Short mmCIF file of C-alpha atoms and ligand atoms in Angstrom, two decimals:
data_model
loop_
_atom_site.label_atom_id
_atom_site.label_comp_id
_atom_site.label_asym_id
_atom_site.label_seq_id
_atom_site.Cartn_x
_atom_site.Cartn_y
_atom_site.Cartn_z
CA MET A 149 5.62 43.44 -8.50
CA THR A 150 2.38 44.79 -9.99
CA LYS A 151 -0.65 42.63 -10.54
CA GLN A 152 -0.88 43.51 -14.22
CA LEU A 153 0.93 41.59 -16.90
CA ILE A 154 3.08 43.57 -19.31
CA LEU A 155 4.09 42.09 -22.63
CA ALA A 156 6.86 43.90 -24.53
CA LEU A 157 6.69 43.70 -28.32
CA SER A 158 9.41 44.43 -30.88
CA LYS A 159 8.59 47.26 -33.29
CA GLY A 160 8.62 46.93 -37.06
CA ARG A 161 8.59 43.75 -39.11
CA ILE A 162 8.22 41.47 -36.09
CA LEU A 163 5.28 43.51 -34.72
CA GLU A 164 3.30 43.11 -37.94
CA GLU A 165 3.60 39.33 -37.62
CA THR A 166 3.18 39.22 -33.83
CA LEU A 167 -0.17 41.01 -33.62
CA PRO A 168 -2.10 38.45 -35.73
CA LEU A 169 -0.55 35.64 -33.66
CA LEU A 170 -1.56 37.36 -30.41
CA ALA A 171 -5.07 37.82 -31.85
CA ASP A 172 -5.20 34.08 -32.59
CA ALA A 173 -4.26 33.54 -28.94
CA GLY A 174 -7.13 35.84 -27.86
CA LEU A 175 -5.09 38.97 -27.05
CA ARG A 176 -5.78 42.20 -28.92
CA PRO A 177 -4.72 45.82 -28.40
CA ALA A 178 -7.71 47.89 -27.26
CA GLU A 179 -6.97 50.39 -30.03
CA ASP A 180 -5.30 50.34 -33.43
CA HIS A 181 -1.55 50.54 -32.76
CA GLY A 182 -0.90 52.08 -36.18
CA ALA A 183 -3.35 54.92 -35.64
CA SER A 184 -1.66 56.40 -32.60
CA ARG A 185 1.82 57.29 -31.44
CA LYS A 186 1.20 55.63 -28.11
CA LEU A 187 3.64 52.92 -27.07
CA LEU A 188 1.71 51.48 -24.12
CA PHE A 189 -1.63 49.85 -24.89
CA ASP A 190 -4.47 48.34 -22.94
CA THR A 191 -5.80 45.09 -24.34
CA ASN A 192 -9.08 43.19 -24.43
CA LEU A 193 -7.84 41.26 -21.36
CA PRO A 194 -8.10 43.01 -18.01
CA ASP A 195 -4.69 43.85 -16.52
CA VAL A 196 -2.73 42.81 -19.63
CA LYS A 197 -0.86 45.68 -21.27
CA LEU A 198 1.30 45.78 -24.37
CA VAL A 199 4.35 47.97 -24.75
CA VAL A 200 5.99 48.46 -28.15
CA LEU A 201 9.77 48.85 -28.00
CA ARG A 202 12.80 48.94 -30.20
CA ALA A 203 13.66 45.23 -30.68
CA THR A 204 17.04 45.50 -28.97
CA ASP A 205 15.42 46.96 -25.83
CA VAL A 206 12.96 44.10 -25.32
CA PRO A 207 15.38 41.75 -23.49
CA THR A 208 16.45 44.60 -21.20
CA TYR A 209 12.87 45.41 -20.17
CA VAL A 210 12.07 41.75 -19.52
CA GLN A 211 15.35 40.96 -17.76
CA LEU A 212 14.90 43.85 -15.36
CA GLY A 213 11.23 43.05 -14.78
CA ALA A 214 9.82 46.29 -16.24
CA ALA A 215 7.94 43.94 -18.58
CA ASP A 216 6.94 40.40 -17.54
CA MET A 217 7.12 38.88 -20.99
CA GLY A 218 8.54 39.87 -24.35
CA VAL A 219 8.65 39.00 -28.01
CA ALA A 220 12.12 39.25 -29.53
CA GLY A 221 14.17 37.87 -32.41
CA LYS A 222 16.68 35.14 -31.56
CA ASP A 223 19.34 37.39 -33.15
CA VAL A 224 18.65 40.04 -30.53
CA LEU A 225 18.60 37.45 -27.73
CA LEU A 226 21.90 35.89 -28.85
CA GLU A 227 23.56 39.29 -28.89
CA HIS A 228 22.01 40.52 -25.66
CA GLY A 229 22.36 37.34 -23.58
CA VAL A 230 19.50 35.55 -21.82
CA GLU A 231 20.43 35.79 -18.14
CA GLY A 232 17.24 36.11 -16.06
CA LEU A 233 15.06 35.07 -18.98
CA HIS A 234 13.07 31.96 -19.81
CA GLU A 235 12.53 31.28 -23.48
CA PRO A 236 9.48 29.02 -23.40
CA LEU A 237 8.24 29.30 -26.96
CA ASP A 238 9.42 29.68 -30.55
CA LEU A 239 6.75 31.81 -32.22
CA GLU A 240 8.06 30.70 -35.63
CA ILE A 241 7.69 34.12 -37.21
CA ALA A 242 10.19 36.42 -38.97
CA ALA A 243 12.40 33.43 -39.77
CA CYS A 244 15.78 34.29 -41.24
CA ARG A 245 19.46 33.37 -40.93
CA LEU A 246 22.38 35.06 -39.26
CA MET A 247 25.28 34.65 -41.68
CA THR A 248 28.68 35.85 -42.66
CA ALA A 249 28.85 37.46 -46.09
CA GLY A 250 31.47 39.02 -48.32
CA ILE A 251 32.08 40.38 -51.80
CA THR A 252 31.15 37.72 -54.34
CA GLY A 253 34.17 35.62 -55.25
CA ALA A 254 36.61 37.59 -53.07
CA GLU A 255 38.93 35.72 -50.70
CA PRO A 256 39.42 37.33 -47.29
CA ALA A 257 42.77 39.06 -47.84
CA ARG A 258 44.01 39.78 -44.35
CA ALA A 259 45.26 37.23 -41.85
CA ARG A 260 43.23 39.10 -39.26
CA ARG A 261 39.84 39.39 -40.88
CA ARG A 262 37.90 42.63 -40.50
CA VAL A 263 34.24 42.01 -39.79
CA ALA A 264 31.57 44.71 -39.69
CA THR A 265 28.35 43.95 -37.84
CA LYS A 266 25.84 45.10 -35.28
CA PHE A 267 26.08 41.64 -33.70
CA VAL A 268 29.53 42.15 -32.20
CA LYS A 269 29.31 39.62 -29.37
CA VAL A 270 27.89 36.89 -31.60
CA ALA A 271 30.52 37.62 -34.27
CA ARG A 272 33.46 37.62 -31.81
CA ARG A 273 32.29 34.32 -30.35
CA TRP A 274 31.69 32.68 -33.73
CA TYR A 275 35.02 33.68 -35.32
CA ALA A 276 36.86 32.59 -32.16
CA GLU A 277 35.10 29.21 -32.30
CA GLN A 278 36.21 28.83 -35.93
CA GLY A 279 39.80 29.68 -34.98
CA ILE A 280 39.71 32.70 -37.29
CA GLN A 281 41.35 35.90 -36.08
CA ALA A 282 38.88 38.70 -36.47
CA GLU A 283 38.71 42.38 -35.74
CA VAL A 284 35.03 43.07 -35.19
CA ILE A 285 33.81 46.56 -36.06
CA LYS A 286 30.49 47.74 -34.64
CA LEU A 287 28.08 49.31 -37.11
CA TYR A 288 24.49 50.38 -36.57
CA GLY A 289 23.16 49.91 -40.10
CA ALA A 290 23.87 49.32 -43.81
CA MET A 291 26.36 46.54 -43.05
CA GLU A 292 26.43 45.54 -46.73
CA LEU A 293 28.19 48.82 -47.52
CA ALA A 294 31.23 48.03 -45.37
CA PRO A 295 33.08 45.61 -47.73
CA LEU A 296 32.30 47.82 -50.74
CA MET A 297 33.82 50.79 -48.93
CA ASN A 298 36.83 48.69 -47.86
CA LEU A 299 35.92 49.11 -44.20
CA ALA A 300 35.68 45.34 -43.71
CA ASP A 301 36.40 42.01 -45.42
CA GLU A 302 33.18 40.42 -44.25
CA ILE A 303 29.96 41.26 -42.52
CA VAL A 304 27.74 39.33 -40.12
CA ASP A 305 24.11 40.13 -40.85
CA ILE A 306 20.57 38.85 -41.15
CA VAL A 307 19.82 37.17 -44.46
CA ASP A 308 16.33 36.33 -45.61
CA THR A 309 16.05 36.08 -49.40
CA GLY A 310 19.67 37.19 -49.98
CA ASN A 311 18.44 39.99 -52.29
CA THR A 312 20.06 42.76 -50.24
CA LEU A 313 23.44 41.01 -50.45
CA ARG A 314 23.14 40.28 -54.17
CA ALA A 315 22.08 43.87 -54.92
CA ASN A 316 25.37 44.97 -53.34
CA GLY A 317 27.61 42.45 -55.11
CA MET A 318 27.90 40.22 -52.06
CA GLU A 319 27.30 36.55 -51.29
CA PRO A 320 26.27 34.74 -48.14
CA ARG A 321 29.04 32.51 -46.75
CA GLU A 322 28.71 30.69 -43.41
CA LEU A 323 25.55 30.10 -41.40
CA ILE A 324 25.98 31.26 -37.80
CA ALA A 325 22.43 30.62 -36.55
CA THR A 326 18.91 30.12 -37.80
CA ILE A 327 16.72 32.84 -36.36
CA SER A 328 13.06 33.18 -35.48
CA THR A 329 11.03 35.18 -33.02
CA ARG A 330 10.84 33.89 -29.44
CA LEU A 331 8.66 34.49 -26.43
CA VAL A 332 10.73 35.37 -23.36
CA VAL A 333 9.55 35.58 -19.76
CA ASN A 334 11.17 37.22 -16.74
CA LYS A 335 12.23 34.39 -14.41
CA ALA A 336 10.81 36.00 -11.26
CA ALA A 337 7.53 36.83 -13.02
CA MET A 338 7.32 33.22 -14.22
CA THR A 339 7.21 32.14 -10.57
CA MET A 340 5.16 34.96 -9.09
CA LYS A 341 2.65 35.37 -11.91
CA HIS A 342 2.65 31.73 -12.96
CA ASP A 343 -1.16 31.44 -12.93
CA ARG A 344 -1.54 34.36 -15.32
CA ILE A 345 1.45 33.67 -17.56
CA MET A 346 0.98 29.95 -18.19
CA PRO A 347 -2.47 30.19 -19.82
CA LEU A 348 -1.15 32.90 -22.15
CA ILE A 349 1.86 30.75 -23.11
CA GLN A 350 -0.47 27.80 -23.73
CA ARG A 351 -2.81 29.83 -25.93
CA LEU A 352 0.15 31.17 -27.90
CA GLU A 353 1.54 27.65 -28.25
CA SER A 354 -1.80 26.49 -29.69
CA ALA A 355 -1.93 29.49 -32.03
CA VAL A 356 1.58 28.68 -33.32
CA ALA A 357 0.73 24.98 -33.74
CA ALA A 358 -2.49 25.84 -35.60
CA ARG A 359 -0.45 27.80 -38.17
CA THR A 360 2.23 25.22 -38.79
CA PRO A 361 0.67 21.78 -39.19
CA ARG A 362 3.24 19.19 -38.14
P1 AMP B 60 16.98 39.89 -47.68
O1 AMP B 60 17.35 40.93 -48.70
O2 AMP B 60 15.62 39.28 -47.94
O3 AMP B 60 18.05 38.83 -47.50
O4 AMP B 60 16.79 40.65 -46.30
C1 AMP B 60 17.92 41.11 -45.64
C2 AMP B 60 17.69 42.37 -44.85
O5 AMP B 60 16.37 42.47 -44.35
C3 AMP B 60 18.65 42.35 -43.69
O6 AMP B 60 19.61 43.36 -43.87
C4 AMP B 60 17.82 42.57 -42.48
O7 AMP B 60 18.08 43.83 -41.93
C5 AMP B 60 16.38 42.53 -42.93
N1 AMP B 60 15.66 41.33 -42.44
C6 AMP B 60 15.20 40.31 -43.18
N2 AMP B 60 14.56 39.41 -42.43
C7 AMP B 60 14.58 39.87 -41.18
C8 AMP B 60 14.08 39.40 -39.93
N3 AMP B 60 13.39 38.26 -39.84
N4 AMP B 60 14.33 40.11 -38.82
C9 AMP B 60 15.01 41.25 -38.91
N5 AMP B 60 15.52 41.77 -40.03
C10 AMP B 60 15.31 41.09 -41.17
#
């Protein structure tokens, strides 16, 4: 295991909210991430590097120890599984809900409901827990198109304001999980790099607490 500490960040919406939080915790990329196509960055802290990944790849990097720590949405963690990972901190950013949704006012017609989603494991588990027979269809994007195109009766997707659903004639139905962004740590790294990881977790914890007065 290398001496340096690698923190894997999720690209996109989460990244834009993560960087200010990291800055509050005293960790900054050494250069402007937006100005370069680089994905691996030095930081102001010696031996701490940032790597920017597709959100769904973050748990894989951390689980396998290629990164020591990661920042990932709970939706991604629920779908991926958290074996080999500690989840010490809720960063309380990019909050949203994982929900079922369908065409407004429409009753699910089939006895065996067709569900389109990119969260196939979460969806299979949730429908089974509800005692609803479901055929889960994996999609990679534009879930809200599936009921309109008669590919599915329902979708399982992230809902924030609900505007995307409404714009497509759909309504949110059941809440599966409330989602926010979490800090995850490789279990072996947590033991072997404890002295380096703990202060960073503590500074992040203070930064989160400073933003959300309780
Ligand atoms: P909204 O129209 O505000 O309900 O946003 C819904 C869409 O935005 C979903 O299809 C998601 O892909 C995306 N979205 C909203 N919030 C988040 C989030 N916190 N994390 C990831 N995707 C999100």
